[in-house]
mmCIF file of C-alpha atoms in Angstrom:
data_model
loop_
_atom_site.group_PDB
_atom_site.id
_atom_site.type_symbol
_atom_site.label_atom_id
_atom_site.label_comp_id
_atom_site.label_asym_id
_atom_site.label_seq_id
_atom_site.Cartn_x
_atom_site.Cartn_y
_atom_site.Cartn_z
ATOM 1 C CA MET A 18 74.428 86.953 103.683
ATOM 2 C CA PHE A 19 77.354 88.964 103.144
ATOM 3 C CA ASP A 20 80.264 86.847 105.122
ATOM 4 C CA SER A 21 83.337 88.422 105.124
ATOM 5 C CA HIS A 22 85.562 85.714 106.235
ATOM 6 C CA THR A 23 84.798 83.952 103.140
ATOM 7 C CA PHE A 24 85.108 86.817 100.839
ATOM 8 C CA PHE A 25 88.787 87.409 102.971
ATOM 9 C CA MET A 26 89.760 83.654 102.132
ATOM 10 C CA LYS A 27 89.018 84.406 98.572
ATOM 11 C CA ARG A 28 90.858 87.587 98.008
ATOM 12 C CA PHE A 29 93.934 85.971 99.695
ATOM 13 C CA SER A 30 93.721 82.869 97.762
ATOM 14 C CA ALA A 31 93.597 85.032 94.240
ATOM 15 C CA HIS A 32 96.524 87.220 95.944
ATOM 16 C CA LEU A 33 98.398 84.238 96.680
ATOM 17 C CA LYS A 34 98.065 82.425 93.249
ATOM 18 C CA GLU A 35 99.181 85.566 91.571
ATOM 19 C CA THR A 36 102.537 86.647 93.834
ATOM 20 C CA SER A 37 103.768 83.222 93.533
ATOM 21 C CA ARG A 38 102.860 83.443 89.856
ATOM 22 C CA TYR A 39 105.509 85.783 89.664
ATOM 23 C CA LEU A 40 107.940 84.291 92.585
ATOM 24 C CA ARG A 41 108.683 81.732 90.467
ATOM 25 C CA TYR A 42 109.824 84.205 87.642
ATOM 26 C CA ILE A 43 112.275 86.400 90.334
ATOM 27 C CA PHE A 44 113.514 83.363 92.180
ATOM 28 C CA ASN A 45 114.863 81.709 88.872
ATOM 29 C CA GLY A 46 118.224 79.903 88.375
ATOM 30 C CA HIS A 47 120.232 82.814 88.045
ATOM 31 C CA ILE A 48 118.856 85.056 90.951
ATOM 32 C CA ALA A 49 118.846 82.008 93.087
ATOM 33 C CA PHE A 50 122.696 81.063 91.767
ATOM 34 C CA ALA A 51 123.567 84.069 92.504
ATOM 35 C CA MET A 52 122.208 84.482 95.783
ATOM 36 C CA LEU A 53 123.622 81.020 96.828
ATOM 37 C CA PHE A 54 127.095 82.623 96.257
ATOM 38 C CA PHE A 55 125.915 85.905 98.344
ATOM 39 C CA VAL A 56 124.344 84.110 101.470
ATOM 40 C CA SER A 57 127.644 81.234 101.180
ATOM 41 C CA ALA A 58 130.638 83.883 101.128
ATOM 42 C CA LEU A 59 128.304 86.762 103.587
ATOM 43 C CA ALA A 60 128.544 83.241 105.887
ATOM 44 C CA TYR A 61 132.029 82.899 105.798
ATOM 45 C CA TYR A 62 133.117 86.165 106.280
ATOM 46 C CA TYR A 63 130.554 86.586 109.337
ATOM 47 C CA GLN A 64 132.097 83.879 111.218
ATOM 48 C CA GLN A 65 135.855 84.987 110.409
ATOM 49 C CA ALA A 66 134.793 88.091 111.940
ATOM 50 C CA LEU A 67 133.423 86.625 114.732
ATOM 51 C CA THR A 68 136.702 84.848 115.213
ATOM 52 C CA GLN A 69 138.732 88.663 115.794
ATOM 53 C CA LEU A 70 135.783 90.685 117.297
ATOM 54 C CA PRO A 71 137.185 93.566 119.602
ATOM 55 C CA ALA A 72 136.078 93.633 123.725
ATOM 56 C CA ASN A 73 133.990 97.142 122.619
ATOM 57 C CA PHE A 74 132.131 96.074 120.013
ATOM 58 C CA PRO A 75 129.074 97.507 119.759
ATOM 59 C CA THR A 76 126.349 94.476 119.856
ATOM 60 C CA ALA A 77 123.777 95.739 121.885
ATOM 61 C CA LEU A 78 123.203 99.170 120.124
ATOM 62 C CA LEU A 79 123.273 97.206 116.531
ATOM 63 C CA MET A 80 120.789 95.063 118.011
ATOM 64 C CA GLY A 81 118.565 97.496 119.475
ATOM 65 C CA ILE A 82 118.730 99.109 116.011
ATOM 66 C CA VAL A 83 117.842 96.427 114.016
ATOM 67 C CA PHE A 84 115.477 94.738 116.256
ATOM 68 C CA GLY A 85 113.384 98.146 117.202
ATOM 69 C CA GLY A 86 113.336 98.703 112.777
ATOM 70 C CA ILE A 87 111.738 95.052 112.191
ATOM 71 C CA VAL A 88 109.370 95.837 115.134
ATOM 72 C CA SER A 89 108.596 98.785 114.494
ATOM 73 C CA TYR A 90 108.461 98.297 110.140
ATOM 74 C CA SER A 91 104.495 96.050 110.436
ATOM 75 C CA PRO A 92 102.426 97.406 107.412
ATOM 76 C CA VAL A 93 99.030 95.869 107.479
ATOM 77 C CA ARG A 94 98.271 93.950 104.196
ATOM 78 C CA THR A 95 94.094 94.310 103.487
ATOM 79 C CA LEU A 96 93.921 92.948 99.674
ATOM 80 C CA LEU A 97 91.885 95.603 98.841
ATOM 81 C CA LYS A 98 90.974 96.797 95.695
ATOM 82 C CA GLU A 99 89.502 99.721 93.986
ATOM 83 C CA PRO A 100 86.413 98.858 93.552
ATOM 84 C CA ASP A 101 86.011 97.769 97.113
ATOM 85 C CA LEU A 102 85.582 102.023 97.935
ATOM 86 C CA VAL A 103 82.587 101.503 96.039
ATOM 87 C CA PHE A 104 81.064 97.572 97.242
ATOM 88 C CA LEU A 105 82.025 97.278 100.564
ATOM 89 C CA ILE A 106 81.956 100.764 102.025
ATOM 90 C CA ALA A 107 77.902 99.296 102.584
ATOM 91 C CA ALA A 108 78.972 96.339 104.336
ATOM 92 C CA GLU A 109 81.465 98.289 106.796
ATOM 93 C CA ASN A 110 79.590 97.184 109.503
ATOM 94 C CA LYS A 111 80.544 93.260 108.065
ATOM 95 C CA MET A 112 84.149 93.612 107.950
ATOM 96 C CA GLN A 113 85.288 93.094 111.352
ATOM 97 C CA ALA A 114 86.455 89.156 110.200
ATOM 98 C CA TYR A 115 87.878 90.469 107.427
ATOM 99 C CA PHE A 116 90.482 93.041 108.806
ATOM 100 C CA ARG A 117 90.851 90.173 111.904
ATOM 101 C CA ASN A 118 91.867 87.970 109.551
ATOM 102 C CA ALA A 119 93.591 90.290 107.205
ATOM 103 C CA LEU A 120 96.144 91.653 110.680
ATOM 104 C CA ILE A 121 96.874 87.800 110.749
ATOM 105 C CA TYR A 122 98.077 87.465 107.062
ATOM 106 C CA SER A 123 100.008 90.442 108.042
ATOM 107 C CA PHE A 124 101.558 88.920 110.797
ATOM 108 C CA VAL A 125 102.550 85.442 109.582
ATOM 109 C CA ILE A 126 103.971 87.109 106.163
ATOM 110 C CA GLN A 127 106.560 89.638 108.143
ATOM 111 C CA LEU A 128 107.177 86.577 110.308
ATOM 112 C CA TYR A 129 110.004 85.156 108.418
ATOM 113 C CA LEU A 130 111.777 88.856 108.741
ATOM 114 C CA VAL A 131 112.091 88.121 112.338
ATOM 115 C CA LEU A 132 112.996 84.487 111.995
ATOM 116 C CA LEU A 133 116.115 85.017 109.834
ATOM 117 C CA ILE A 134 117.196 88.581 111.695
ATOM 118 C CA THR A 135 117.208 86.291 114.974
ATOM 119 C CA ALA A 136 118.879 83.255 113.691
ATOM 120 C CA ALA A 137 121.675 85.695 111.520
ATOM 121 C CA PHE A 138 122.480 88.045 114.941
ATOM 122 C CA GLY A 139 122.656 84.405 116.945
ATOM 123 C CA PRO A 140 126.538 83.696 116.408
ATOM 124 C CA LEU A 141 127.675 87.479 117.207
ATOM 125 C CA TYR A 142 125.229 87.581 120.308
ATOM 126 C CA PHE A 143 127.271 84.223 121.582
ATOM 127 C CA ALA A 144 130.203 85.387 120.275
ATOM 128 C CA THR A 145 129.483 89.266 122.358
ATOM 129 C CA TYR A 146 127.890 87.296 126.049
ATOM 130 C CA THR A 147 129.594 84.376 126.442
ATOM 131 C CA ASP A 148 128.521 84.028 130.055
ATOM 132 C CA ARG A 149 124.622 83.740 128.821
ATOM 133 C CA ASP A 150 123.150 81.132 127.919
ATOM 134 C CA ILE A 151 120.167 80.129 124.970
ATOM 135 C CA THR A 152 118.072 81.193 127.339
ATOM 136 C CA PHE A 153 118.408 84.555 127.312
ATOM 137 C CA TYR A 154 117.995 85.011 124.116
ATOM 138 C CA LEU A 155 115.158 83.217 123.193
ATOM 139 C CA LEU A 156 113.812 85.679 125.652
ATOM 140 C CA SER A 157 114.296 88.012 123.958
ATOM 141 C CA PHE A 158 113.487 86.777 120.533
ATOM 142 C CA VAL A 159 109.363 85.790 122.536
ATOM 143 C CA VAL A 160 109.884 89.966 123.292
ATOM 144 C CA LEU A 161 110.850 90.518 119.900
ATOM 145 C CA LEU A 162 107.202 88.355 118.858
ATOM 146 C CA ILE A 163 105.886 90.956 121.256
ATOM 147 C CA PHE A 164 106.574 93.385 119.794
ATOM 148 C CA LYS A 165 105.916 92.868 116.759
ATOM 149 C CA ILE A 166 101.660 92.469 117.516
ATOM 150 C CA TRP A 167 101.791 95.388 119.611
ATOM 151 C CA ASN A 168 102.919 97.473 116.440
ATOM 152 C CA LEU A 169 101.120 95.654 114.024
ATOM 153 C CA LEU A 170 98.148 96.824 116.186
ATOM 154 C CA ALA A 171 99.425 100.180 117.101
ATOM 155 C CA ASN A 172 99.716 100.532 112.951
ATOM 156 C CA TRP A 173 95.958 99.528 112.766
ATOM 157 C CA TRP A 174 95.066 101.508 114.956
ATOM 158 C CA MET A 175 96.810 104.503 113.570
ATOM 159 C CA LEU A 176 95.442 103.566 110.368
ATOM 160 C CA LYS A 177 91.807 105.332 111.040
ATOM 161 C CA VAL A 178 93.407 108.669 111.518
ATOM 162 C CA ARG A 179 93.080 110.658 109.472
ATOM 163 C CA GLU A 180 96.357 113.367 109.221
ATOM 164 C CA PRO A 181 99.520 112.175 108.173
ATOM 165 C CA GLN A 182 101.602 114.014 110.457
ATOM 166 C CA MET A 183 99.761 112.492 113.560
ATOM 167 C CA ARG A 184 100.773 108.825 112.187
ATOM 168 C CA GLN A 185 104.457 110.126 111.125
ATOM 169 C CA LEU A 186 104.805 111.786 114.732
ATOM 170 C CA ASP A 187 103.207 107.632 116.148
ATOM 171 C CA LEU A 188 105.300 106.289 114.348
ATOM 172 C CA PHE A 189 108.576 107.978 115.147
ATOM 173 C CA VAL A 190 108.308 108.054 118.766
ATOM 174 C CA ARG A 191 107.365 103.880 118.450
ATOM 175 C CA VAL A 192 110.540 103.725 116.747
ATOM 176 C CA LEU A 193 112.650 105.519 119.125
ATOM 177 C CA LEU A 194 111.250 103.222 122.386
ATOM 178 C CA ASN A 195 111.315 100.119 120.296
ATOM 179 C CA MET A 196 115.068 100.342 119.814
ATOM 180 C CA ALA A 197 115.794 101.521 123.899
ATOM 181 C CA VAL A 198 113.493 98.596 124.801
ATOM 182 C CA PHE A 199 116.116 96.275 122.634
ATOM 183 C CA TYR A 200 119.229 97.992 123.345
ATOM 184 C CA PHE A 201 118.159 97.680 127.391
ATOM 185 C CA LEU A 202 117.255 94.087 126.621
ATOM 186 C CA ILE A 203 119.927 93.410 125.365
ATOM 187 C CA ASN A 204 123.039 94.776 127.264
ATOM 188 C CA GLY A 205 120.829 93.458 130.442
ATOM 189 C CA ASN A 206 119.630 96.194 131.410
ATOM 190 C CA MET A 207 116.228 94.723 132.543
ATOM 191 C CA ILE A 208 115.113 98.383 134.343
ATOM 192 C CA LEU A 209 115.942 100.209 132.064
ATOM 193 C CA ALA A 210 114.158 98.313 129.037
ATOM 194 C CA GLY A 211 111.277 97.708 131.936
ATOM 195 C CA ILE A 212 110.821 101.707 132.003
ATOM 196 C CA ALA A 213 110.824 101.627 128.039
ATOM 197 C CA THR A 214 108.075 99.042 127.279
ATOM 198 C CA LEU A 215 105.781 100.880 129.955
ATOM 199 C CA LEU A 216 106.308 104.491 127.630
ATOM 200 C CA PHE A 217 105.626 102.443 124.338
ATOM 201 C CA ILE A 218 102.525 100.505 126.383
ATOM 202 C CA ILE A 219 101.246 103.642 127.382
ATOM 203 C CA VAL A 220 101.261 105.137 123.903
ATOM 204 C CA PHE A 221 99.663 102.107 122.701
ATOM 205 C CA PHE A 222 96.883 102.855 124.297
ATOM 206 C CA TYR A 223 97.186 106.133 123.288
ATOM 207 C CA ASP A 224 96.666 104.413 119.699
ATOM 208 C CA TYR A 225 93.622 102.414 120.837
ATOM 209 C CA SER A 226 92.277 105.548 121.980
ATOM 210 C CA LEU A 227 92.436 107.483 119.114
ATOM 211 C CA SER A 228 91.148 104.554 117.655
ATOM 212 C CA LYS A 229 88.339 104.910 119.187
ATOM 213 C CA LYS A 230 87.123 108.778 118.516
ATOM 214 C CA HIS A 231 87.984 107.974 113.994
ATOM 215 C CA ALA A 232 85.349 104.243 114.305
ATOM 216 C CA GLY A 233 85.487 104.640 110.824
ATOM 217 C CA VAL A 234 87.685 102.846 108.808
ATOM 218 C CA LEU A 235 89.329 105.209 105.966
ATOM 219 C CA TRP A 236 89.340 102.973 102.997
ATOM 220 C CA ASP A 237 90.740 105.555 100.630
ATOM 221 C CA LEU A 238 94.319 105.253 102.526
ATOM 222 C CA LEU A 239 93.297 101.349 103.094
ATOM 223 C CA VAL A 240 93.265 100.778 99.453
ATOM 224 C CA GLN A 241 96.546 103.580 98.586
ATOM 225 C CA LYS A 242 98.646 101.727 101.240
ATOM 226 C CA ASP A 243 98.214 97.997 99.431
ATOM 227 C CA GLN A 244 98.700 99.255 95.842
ATOM 228 C CA ASN A 245 101.691 101.100 96.864
ATOM 229 C CA ARG A 246 103.075 97.910 98.428
ATOM 230 C CA MET A 247 101.923 95.918 94.712
ATOM 231 C CA GLN A 248 103.567 98.490 92.619
ATOM 232 C CA THR A 249 106.384 98.068 94.307
ATOM 233 C CA PHE A 250 106.458 93.751 94.169
ATOM 234 C CA TYR A 251 105.368 94.664 90.622
ATOM 235 C CA ARG A 252 108.158 97.096 90.240
ATOM 236 C CA LEU A 253 110.215 94.102 91.478
ATOM 237 C CA ALA A 254 108.674 91.179 88.715
ATOM 238 C CA ASN A 255 108.847 93.253 86.189
ATOM 239 C CA MET A 256 112.070 93.258 85.988
ATOM 240 C CA PHE A 257 112.186 89.361 85.241
ATOM 241 C CA ALA A 258 108.308 88.752 83.450
ATOM 242 C CA ASP A 259 106.074 90.916 81.967
ATOM 243 C CA VAL A 260 103.835 92.475 84.250
ATOM 244 C CA PRO A 261 100.685 93.823 82.700
ATOM 245 C CA HIS A 262 99.077 95.551 85.325
ATOM 246 C CA ILE A 263 102.139 97.730 86.450
ATOM 247 C CA LYS A 264 101.563 100.928 86.780
ATOM 248 C CA THR A 265 105.366 102.340 86.307
ATOM 249 C CA PRO A 266 106.583 106.539 87.580
ATOM 250 C CA ILE A 267 107.531 108.623 85.136
ATOM 251 C CA LYS A 268 110.348 111.145 86.637
ATOM 252 C CA LYS A 269 111.567 114.156 84.684
ATOM 253 C CA ARG A 270 115.153 114.602 85.316
ATOM 254 C CA GLN A 271 116.022 117.086 82.635
ATOM 255 C CA TRP A 272 119.350 117.462 83.992
ATOM 256 C CA LEU A 273 120.076 113.693 82.964
ATOM 257 C CA VAL A 274 117.279 113.752 80.381
ATOM 258 C CA SER A 275 119.578 116.813 78.618
ATOM 259 C CA LEU A 276 123.035 114.720 79.250
ATOM 260 C CA VAL A 277 122.166 110.599 78.322
ATOM 261 C CA SER A 278 120.375 112.254 75.058
ATOM 262 C CA LYS A 279 123.039 113.923 73.630
ATOM 263 C CA VAL A 280 122.687 111.015 70.067
ATOM 264 C CA PRO A 281 122.961 111.803 66.331
ATOM 265 C CA PHE A 282 119.784 112.898 64.555
ATOM 266 C CA THR A 283 119.792 110.406 62.520
ATOM 267 C CA GLN A 284 116.714 107.686 62.153
ATOM 268 C CA LYS A 285 119.207 105.211 62.594
ATOM 269 C CA ASN A 286 119.573 106.350 66.615
ATOM 270 C CA THR A 287 115.999 106.072 66.993
ATOM 271 C CA PHE A 288 115.939 103.477 69.182
ATOM 272 C CA ASP A 289 119.946 104.484 71.544
ATOM 273 C CA TYR A 290 118.076 107.966 71.898
ATOM 274 C CA LEU A 291 113.939 105.617 73.446
ATOM 275 C CA TYR A 292 116.181 103.412 75.758
ATOM 276 C CA ARG A 293 118.119 106.271 77.084
ATOM 277 C CA ILE A 294 115.673 108.220 77.897
ATOM 278 C CA THR A 295 114.032 105.359 79.187
ATOM 279 C CA PHE A 296 116.625 104.131 81.061
ATOM 280 C CA VAL A 297 117.147 107.399 82.922
ATOM 281 C CA ARG A 298 113.046 108.397 82.963
ATOM 282 C CA SER A 299 110.677 105.258 83.684
ATOM 283 C CA GLY A 300 110.669 102.305 86.631
ATOM 284 C CA ASP A 301 113.384 101.669 88.239
ATOM 285 C CA TYR A 302 116.073 100.930 86.324
ATOM 286 C CA MET A 303 118.355 103.890 87.109
ATOM 287 C CA GLY A 304 117.681 103.573 90.871
ATOM 288 C CA MET A 305 118.254 99.411 90.182
ATOM 289 C CA TYR A 306 121.246 99.870 88.471
ATOM 290 C CA PHE A 307 123.098 102.239 91.345
ATOM 291 C CA ARG A 308 122.118 100.334 94.258
ATOM 292 C CA LEU A 309 123.914 96.981 92.407
ATOM 293 C CA LEU A 310 126.567 99.747 92.119
ATOM 294 C CA VAL A 311 126.831 100.657 95.295
ATOM 295 C CA ILE A 312 126.297 97.039 97.134
ATOM 296 C CA GLY A 313 128.523 95.695 95.059
ATOM 297 C CA GLY A 314 131.020 98.650 95.382
ATOM 298 C CA LEU A 315 130.289 97.801 99.603
ATOM 299 C CA PHE A 316 131.491 93.967 98.801
ATOM 300 C CA ILE A 317 134.639 95.066 96.662
ATOM 301 C CA TYR A 318 135.499 97.413 99.592
ATOM 302 C CA TYR A 319 135.206 95.344 103.143
ATOM 303 C CA ILE A 320 135.948 91.603 101.394
ATOM 304 C CA PRO A 321 139.590 91.391 102.225
ATOM 305 C CA ASN A 322 140.348 88.820 99.252
ATOM 306 C CA LEU A 323 141.330 90.011 96.624
ATOM 307 C CA TRP A 324 140.393 87.337 94.497
ATOM 308 C CA MET A 325 137.459 87.597 96.327
ATOM 309 C CA LYS A 326 136.443 90.660 95.314
ATOM 310 C CA ILE A 327 137.417 90.173 91.818
ATOM 311 C CA LEU A 328 134.719 87.377 92.109
ATOM 312 C CA PHE A 329 132.056 89.713 93.270
ATOM 313 C CA ALA A 330 132.570 92.479 90.882
ATOM 314 C CA ILE A 331 131.594 90.407 87.793
ATOM 315 C CA LEU A 332 129.264 88.960 90.255
ATOM 316 C CA PHE A 333 127.427 92.367 90.153
ATOM 317 C CA LEU A 334 128.504 93.122 86.558
ATOM 318 C CA TYR A 335 126.067 90.078 85.829
ATOM 319 C CA LEU A 336 123.410 90.781 88.142
ATOM 320 C CA SER A 337 122.923 94.683 86.741
ATOM 321 C CA SER A 338 123.381 93.156 83.300
ATOM 322 C CA PHE A 339 120.696 90.600 83.651
ATOM 323 C CA GLN A 340 118.348 93.080 85.582
ATOM 324 C CA MET A 341 118.405 95.708 83.184
ATOM 325 C CA MET A 342 117.181 93.769 79.610
ATOM 326 C CA SER A 343 113.972 94.237 80.876
ATOM 327 C CA LEU A 344 114.507 97.812 79.499
ATOM 328 C CA TYR A 345 113.728 95.961 75.482
ATOM 329 C CA GLN A 346 110.545 95.208 77.041
ATOM 330 C CA HIS A 347 109.061 98.187 78.315
ATOM 331 C CA HIS A 348 107.327 99.658 75.232
ATOM 332 C CA ARG A 349 105.440 95.977 74.667
ATOM 333 C CA THR A 350 102.611 97.837 75.486
ATOM 334 C CA ILE A 351 102.587 101.046 73.233
ATOM 335 C CA ILE A 352 101.866 101.255 70.045
ATOM 336 C CA TRP A 353 104.146 103.956 68.701
ATOM 337 C CA PRO A 354 107.064 102.611 68.558
ATOM 338 C CA GLU A 355 105.655 100.203 65.919
ATOM 339 C CA LEU A 356 104.923 102.594 63.565
ATOM 340 C CA TYR A 357 108.283 104.106 63.751
ATOM 341 C CA PRO A 358 109.949 103.921 60.529
ATOM 342 C CA VAL A 359 113.237 102.032 61.628
ATOM 343 C CA GLU A 360 114.361 98.864 60.954
ATOM 344 C CA GLU A 361 113.463 96.350 64.004
ATOM 345 C CA SER A 362 116.793 95.200 63.977
ATOM 346 C CA LEU A 363 118.169 98.787 65.148
ATOM 347 C CA ARG A 364 115.783 98.342 68.975
ATOM 348 C CA LYS A 365 117.772 94.622 69.148
ATOM 349 C CA LYS A 366 121.372 96.866 68.000
ATOM 350 C CA ALA A 367 120.066 99.847 70.493
ATOM 351 C CA ILE A 368 119.116 97.498 73.548
ATOM 352 C CA VAL A 369 122.997 95.295 73.229
ATOM 353 C CA LYS A 370 125.092 98.885 72.673
ATOM 354 C CA LEU A 371 123.195 100.688 76.125
ATOM 355 C CA LEU A 372 123.356 97.063 77.917
ATOM 356 C CA PHE A 373 127.553 97.368 76.872
ATOM 357 C CA GLN A 374 127.942 101.023 77.892
ATOM 358 C CA LEU A 375 125.940 100.772 81.366
ATOM 359 C CA GLY A 376 128.489 97.046 82.006
ATOM 360 C CA PHE A 377 131.142 98.868 81.032
ATOM 361 C CA ILE A 378 130.782 102.037 83.060
ATOM 362 C CA GLN A 379 130.265 99.561 86.142
ATOM 363 C CA THR A 380 133.609 98.271 84.968
ATOM 364 C CA VAL A 381 135.781 100.952 85.492
ATOM 365 C CA LEU A 382 134.156 102.173 88.362
ATOM 366 C CA PHE A 383 134.335 98.776 90.382
ATOM 367 C CA SER A 384 138.357 98.584 89.000
ATOM 368 C CA LEU A 385 138.858 102.274 90.238
ATOM 369 C CA LEU A 386 137.869 101.402 93.459
ATOM 370 C CA LEU A 387 140.513 98.716 94.287
ATOM 371 C CA LEU A 388 142.571 101.032 91.934
ATOM 372 C CA ILE A 389 142.103 103.213 94.849
ATOM 373 C CA MET A 390 142.949 100.489 97.998
ATOM 374 C CA GLN A 391 145.944 100.036 96.090
ATOM 375 C CA ALA A 392 144.479 96.645 95.026
ATOM 376 C CA TYR A 393 146.827 96.963 91.418
ATOM 377 C CA ILE A 394 146.457 93.280 89.994
ATOM 378 C CA GLY A 395 143.030 93.613 90.888
ATOM 379 C CA PHE A 396 142.662 96.763 89.131
ATOM 380 C CA PHE A 397 144.004 95.400 86.262
ATOM 381 C CA VAL A 398 142.368 91.943 85.989
ATOM 382 C CA THR A 399 139.192 93.685 86.914
ATOM 383 C CA LEU A 400 139.392 96.298 84.489
ATOM 384 C CA ILE A 401 140.520 93.430 81.727
ATOM 385 C CA GLY A 402 138.392 90.397 83.009
ATOM 386 C CA GLY A 403 135.003 92.617 83.460
ATOM 387 C CA THR A 404 135.293 94.275 80.210
ATOM 388 C CA LEU A 405 135.744 90.859 78.503
ATOM 389 C CA PHE A 406 133.024 89.347 80.881
ATOM 390 C CA ASN A 407 130.586 92.004 79.639
ATOM 391 C CA TYR A 408 131.580 91.747 75.578
ATOM 392 C CA LEU A 409 130.843 87.994 76.007
ATOM 393 C CA PHE A 410 127.690 87.741 78.201
ATOM 394 C CA ILE A 411 126.132 90.931 75.812
ATOM 395 C CA ASN A 412 126.487 89.943 73.324
ATOM 396 C CA GLY A 413 126.596 86.519 73.675
ATOM 397 C CA TYR A 414 123.679 85.612 76.244
ATOM 398 C CA VAL A 415 121.834 88.345 75.942
ATOM 399 C CA SER A 416 121.631 89.188 72.316
ATOM 400 C CA GLY A 417 120.197 85.709 71.910
ATOM 401 C CA LYS A 418 117.521 86.324 74.145
ATOM 402 C CA LEU A 419 116.323 89.558 72.805
ATOM 403 C CA ALA A 420 116.144 87.659 69.519
ATOM 404 C CA ALA A 421 114.147 84.785 70.888
ATOM 405 C CA LYS A 422 111.806 87.168 71.769
ATOM 406 C CA GLN A 423 111.652 89.475 68.236
#
């Protein structure tokens, strides 16, 4: 007798074991230190900003957009796999307990973000609305949880609809209504918040009626969405540890390839060419590099203290170099690089050279940003200190790590 509840618990146990193993690599000592530094710095400057908060600061609009976005983003984690398309379809009428547990699991794992955002916005809320007590904010939190459940159910019902345009339109409407509800609620306009809630309920029951018209489960869609989320997690984990079953996306980016692949056509430059192309086309290396570059630039621009700007520039330089180290292991499952008639030592030299070049580009860009801001001391200190740190870190720590992996 097939018991879908027991089956879900086994699938959940295996999923938890796998993700916890990779999470230990992600939140290692380096990342934990960086996160502690980020949180401490953000908390300090957040508190400083609250003391100088302008009277017309759009707190309700900001919280409405963020709260609305949080409740709208309510994906359903089913933990389904490709073989389930063959072996579980026959048992579809016995899967009610499985999908019920999947909904509960999806809600629970998303609670951390709700709690984190609610706690983060608390000081801003009370700094803006000094005449309100904590009861009103707790009421907003309860409404947030209710809307989170409603949106999770609506997303689940819409996963029974095959047409992607209809799902996207439904999500767009719910996002707008969610933001409107929390904007009016935070602003204290209960009548308009009630009207927006009523409109959301109408959409909510319309989604329910659609799910009744599409009674069957779209197994291929559920598997695809769950696999996409797991691949995103694997790509993140792959920057810290080897993930053998990751499906690495390849992107052409021909104009970038033609730009970075201009290396001398000699044997000693074989791995220079390979790793440059890998950085541009494979995985999320280039995306991660530019995201860290942009986020680091925003920190440098908005943080008022000059020495903190310099410190954040060095910190993001460290994070980028540390993340890009996984390039060295990118071709570990491919036999062809092992057959190259090239000395193995050239592989290490190529990756060290590329990481130094990427770090130097980032150092120059951070320094130029400080120069544009007319922080001339910061420009010289970041340029000299960043270059020195880049050289020592790449040729010291990174080079030693790569030597240990050979």
